[in-house]
mmCIF file of C-alpha atoms in Angstrom:
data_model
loop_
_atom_site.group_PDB
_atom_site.id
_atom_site.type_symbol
_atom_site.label_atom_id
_atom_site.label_comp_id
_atom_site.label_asym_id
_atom_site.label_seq_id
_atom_site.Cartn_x
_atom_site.Cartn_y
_atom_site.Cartn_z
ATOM 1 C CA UNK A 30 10.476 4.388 26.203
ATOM 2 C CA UNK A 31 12.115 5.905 29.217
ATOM 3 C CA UNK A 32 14.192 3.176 30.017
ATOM 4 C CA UNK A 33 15.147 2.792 26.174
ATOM 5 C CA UNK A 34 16.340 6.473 26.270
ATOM 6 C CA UNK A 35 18.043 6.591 29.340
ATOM 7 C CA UNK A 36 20.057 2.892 28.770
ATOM 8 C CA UNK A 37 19.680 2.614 24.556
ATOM 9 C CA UNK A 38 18.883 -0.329 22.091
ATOM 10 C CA UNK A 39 18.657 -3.221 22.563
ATOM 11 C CA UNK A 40 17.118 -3.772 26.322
ATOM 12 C CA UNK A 41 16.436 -6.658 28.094
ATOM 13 C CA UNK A 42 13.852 -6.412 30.666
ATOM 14 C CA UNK A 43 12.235 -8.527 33.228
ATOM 15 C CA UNK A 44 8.810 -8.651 34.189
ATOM 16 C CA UNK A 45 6.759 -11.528 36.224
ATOM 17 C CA UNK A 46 10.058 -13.844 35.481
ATOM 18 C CA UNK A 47 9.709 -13.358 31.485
ATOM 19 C CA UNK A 48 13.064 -11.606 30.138
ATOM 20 C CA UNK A 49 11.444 -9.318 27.573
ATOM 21 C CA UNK A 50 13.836 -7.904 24.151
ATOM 22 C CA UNK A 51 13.334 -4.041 23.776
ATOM 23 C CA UNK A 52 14.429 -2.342 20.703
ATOM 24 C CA UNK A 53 13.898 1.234 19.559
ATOM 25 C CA UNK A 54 16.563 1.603 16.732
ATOM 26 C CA UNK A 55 15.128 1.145 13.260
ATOM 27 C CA UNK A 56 18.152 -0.628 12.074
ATOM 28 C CA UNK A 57 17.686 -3.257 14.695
ATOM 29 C CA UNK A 58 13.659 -3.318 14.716
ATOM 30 C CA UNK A 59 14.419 -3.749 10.660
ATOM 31 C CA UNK A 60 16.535 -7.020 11.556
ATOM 32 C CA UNK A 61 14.771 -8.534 13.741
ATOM 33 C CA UNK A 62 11.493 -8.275 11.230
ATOM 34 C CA UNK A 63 13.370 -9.991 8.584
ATOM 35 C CA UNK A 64 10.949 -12.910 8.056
ATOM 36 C CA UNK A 65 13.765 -14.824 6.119
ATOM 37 C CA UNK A 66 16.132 -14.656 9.396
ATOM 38 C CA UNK A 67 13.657 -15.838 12.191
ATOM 39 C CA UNK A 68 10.666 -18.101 12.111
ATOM 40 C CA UNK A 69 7.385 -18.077 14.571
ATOM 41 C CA UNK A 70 7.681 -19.802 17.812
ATOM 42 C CA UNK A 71 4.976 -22.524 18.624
ATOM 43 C CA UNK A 72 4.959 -22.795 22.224
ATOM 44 C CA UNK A 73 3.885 -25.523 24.619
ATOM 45 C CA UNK A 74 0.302 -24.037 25.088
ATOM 46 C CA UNK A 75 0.274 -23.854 21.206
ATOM 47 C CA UNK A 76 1.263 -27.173 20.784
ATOM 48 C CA UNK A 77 -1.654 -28.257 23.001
ATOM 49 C CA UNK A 78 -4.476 -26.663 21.019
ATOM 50 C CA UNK A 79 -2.177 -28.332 17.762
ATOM 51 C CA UNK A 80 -3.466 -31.558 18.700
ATOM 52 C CA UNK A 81 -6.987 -30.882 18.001
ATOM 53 C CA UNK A 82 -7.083 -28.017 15.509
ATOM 54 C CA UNK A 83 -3.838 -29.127 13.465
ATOM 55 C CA UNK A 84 -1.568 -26.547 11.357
ATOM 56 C CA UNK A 85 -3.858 -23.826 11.994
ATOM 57 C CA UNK A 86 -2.528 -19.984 11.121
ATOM 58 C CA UNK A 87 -1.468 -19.477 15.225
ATOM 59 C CA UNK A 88 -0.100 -23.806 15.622
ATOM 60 C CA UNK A 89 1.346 -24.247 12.128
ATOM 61 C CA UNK A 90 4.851 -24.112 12.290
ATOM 62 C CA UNK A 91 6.551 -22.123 9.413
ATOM 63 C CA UNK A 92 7.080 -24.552 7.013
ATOM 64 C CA UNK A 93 4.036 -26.178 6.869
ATOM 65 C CA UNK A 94 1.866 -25.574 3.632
ATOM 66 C CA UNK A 95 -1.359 -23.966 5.690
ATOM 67 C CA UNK A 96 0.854 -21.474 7.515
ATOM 68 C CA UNK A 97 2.301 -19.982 4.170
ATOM 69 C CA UNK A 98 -1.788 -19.921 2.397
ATOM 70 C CA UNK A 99 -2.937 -17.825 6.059
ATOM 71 C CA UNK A 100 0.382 -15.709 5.962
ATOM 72 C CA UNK A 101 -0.044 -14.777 2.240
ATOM 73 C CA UNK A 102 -4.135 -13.874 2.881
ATOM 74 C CA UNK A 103 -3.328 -11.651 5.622
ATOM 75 C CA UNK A 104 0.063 -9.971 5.222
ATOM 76 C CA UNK A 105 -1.352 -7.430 2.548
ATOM 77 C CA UNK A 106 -4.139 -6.579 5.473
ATOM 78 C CA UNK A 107 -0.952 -5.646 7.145
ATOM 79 C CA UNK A 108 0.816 -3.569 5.318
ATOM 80 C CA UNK A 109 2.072 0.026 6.308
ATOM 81 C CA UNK A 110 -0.711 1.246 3.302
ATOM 82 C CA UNK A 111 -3.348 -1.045 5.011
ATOM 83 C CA UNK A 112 -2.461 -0.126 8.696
ATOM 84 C CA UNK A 113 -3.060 3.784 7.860
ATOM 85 C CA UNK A 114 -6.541 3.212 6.771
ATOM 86 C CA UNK A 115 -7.302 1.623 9.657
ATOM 87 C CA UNK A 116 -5.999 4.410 11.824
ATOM 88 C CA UNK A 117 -9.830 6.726 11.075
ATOM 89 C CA UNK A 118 -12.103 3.669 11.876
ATOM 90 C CA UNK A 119 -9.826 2.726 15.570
ATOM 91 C CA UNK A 120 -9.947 5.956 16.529
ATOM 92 C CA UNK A 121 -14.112 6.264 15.351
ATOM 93 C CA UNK A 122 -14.491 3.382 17.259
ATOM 94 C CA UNK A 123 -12.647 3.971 20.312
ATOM 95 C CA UNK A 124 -14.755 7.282 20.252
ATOM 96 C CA UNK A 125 -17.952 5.458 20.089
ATOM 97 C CA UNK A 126 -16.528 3.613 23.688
ATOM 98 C CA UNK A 127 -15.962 6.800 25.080
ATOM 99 C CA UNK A 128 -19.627 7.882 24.866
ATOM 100 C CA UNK A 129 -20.826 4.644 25.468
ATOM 101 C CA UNK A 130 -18.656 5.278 28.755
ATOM 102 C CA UNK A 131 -19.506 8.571 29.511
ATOM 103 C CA UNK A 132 -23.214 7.753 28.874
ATOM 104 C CA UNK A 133 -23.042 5.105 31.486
ATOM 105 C CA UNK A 134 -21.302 7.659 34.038
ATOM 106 C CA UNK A 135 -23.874 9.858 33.826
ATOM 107 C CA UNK A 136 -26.364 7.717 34.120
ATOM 108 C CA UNK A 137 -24.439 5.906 37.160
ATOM 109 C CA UNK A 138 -24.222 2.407 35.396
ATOM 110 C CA UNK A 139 -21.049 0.505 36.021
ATOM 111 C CA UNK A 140 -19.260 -0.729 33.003
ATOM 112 C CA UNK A 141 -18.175 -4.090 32.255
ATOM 113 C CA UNK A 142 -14.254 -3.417 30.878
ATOM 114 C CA UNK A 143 -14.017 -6.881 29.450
ATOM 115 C CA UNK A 144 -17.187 -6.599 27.611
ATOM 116 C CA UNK A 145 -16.627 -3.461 26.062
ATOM 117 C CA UNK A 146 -12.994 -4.110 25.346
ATOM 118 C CA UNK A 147 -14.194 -7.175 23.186
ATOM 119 C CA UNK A 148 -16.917 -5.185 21.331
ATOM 120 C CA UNK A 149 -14.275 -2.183 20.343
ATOM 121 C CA UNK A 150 -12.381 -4.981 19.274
ATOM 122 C CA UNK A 151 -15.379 -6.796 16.876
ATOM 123 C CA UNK A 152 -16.784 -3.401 15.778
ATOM 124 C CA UNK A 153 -12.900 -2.485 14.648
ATOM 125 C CA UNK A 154 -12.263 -5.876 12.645
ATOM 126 C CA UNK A 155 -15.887 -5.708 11.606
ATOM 127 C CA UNK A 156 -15.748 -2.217 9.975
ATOM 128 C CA UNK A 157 -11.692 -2.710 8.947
ATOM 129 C CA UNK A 158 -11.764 -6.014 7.053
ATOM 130 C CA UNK A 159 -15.449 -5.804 6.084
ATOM 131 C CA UNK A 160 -17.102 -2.727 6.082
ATOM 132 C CA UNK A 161 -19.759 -4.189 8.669
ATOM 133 C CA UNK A 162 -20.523 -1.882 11.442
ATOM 134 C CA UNK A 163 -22.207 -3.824 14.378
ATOM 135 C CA UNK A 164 -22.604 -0.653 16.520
ATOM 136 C CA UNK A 165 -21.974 -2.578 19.468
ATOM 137 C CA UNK A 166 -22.012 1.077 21.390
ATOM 138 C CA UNK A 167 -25.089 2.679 20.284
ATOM 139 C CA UNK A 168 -27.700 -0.045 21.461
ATOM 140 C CA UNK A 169 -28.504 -1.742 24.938
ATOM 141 C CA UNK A 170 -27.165 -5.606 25.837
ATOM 142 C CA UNK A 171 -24.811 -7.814 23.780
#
């Protein structure tokens, strides 16, 4: 953000040899989210996995049939309306990792990062799209 308000919209940046696009001005952010204009980029790694899962939702390319029945089941999920709900049960969650995290330094215990990154991640989709709650962070082992 510092770099966006000290040099303004659009930015390009490079980082590890990848030119990344930065944009903070909703005009441009609006434009460049018109699904009509642009269309999903299948890349090489993509196009590997293609050959034995097919026109999955991540290796369909945007006009095949499969891509539009996955992008119509989960855009509503994504809507500004949907997104806000979600906002409660990320933060409950990420508060259940923070105990879970300040259990284990009082007790001494290293944490596994990964691990626990994976489980905020399942509890959140769990409780989100489901209403499941596996309470990854209030019992012992996987």
């Amino acid at each position: 953000m510092e770099l966006l308000r000290s040099h303004g919209s659009p930015l390009v940046v490079r980082r590890h040899d990848r030119e990344l696009l930065l944009v903070s001005d909703l005009a441009l952010v609006t434009e460049l989210a018109d699904e009509q204009r642009f269309s999903k980029f299948v890349g090489p790694a993509l196009e590997n996995v293609r050959e034995f899962v097919a026109d999955g939702l991540f290796t369909a390319y945007n006009d095949e049939p499969n891509w539009a029945k996955a992008h119509d089941i989960l855009m509503p999920a994504f809507s500004l309306g949907s997104m806000r709900t979600y906002h409660p049960v990320m933060r409950d969650v990420a508060h259940r990792l923070i105990g879970s995290w300040d259990r284990a330094a009082v007790s001494a215990t290293p944490v596994d990062v990964a691990d626990d990154m994976t489980r905020m991640t399942l509890d959140t989709i769990g409780l989100t799209g489901f209403g499941f709650d596996f309470g990854s962070f209030e019992r012992d082992g996987t």
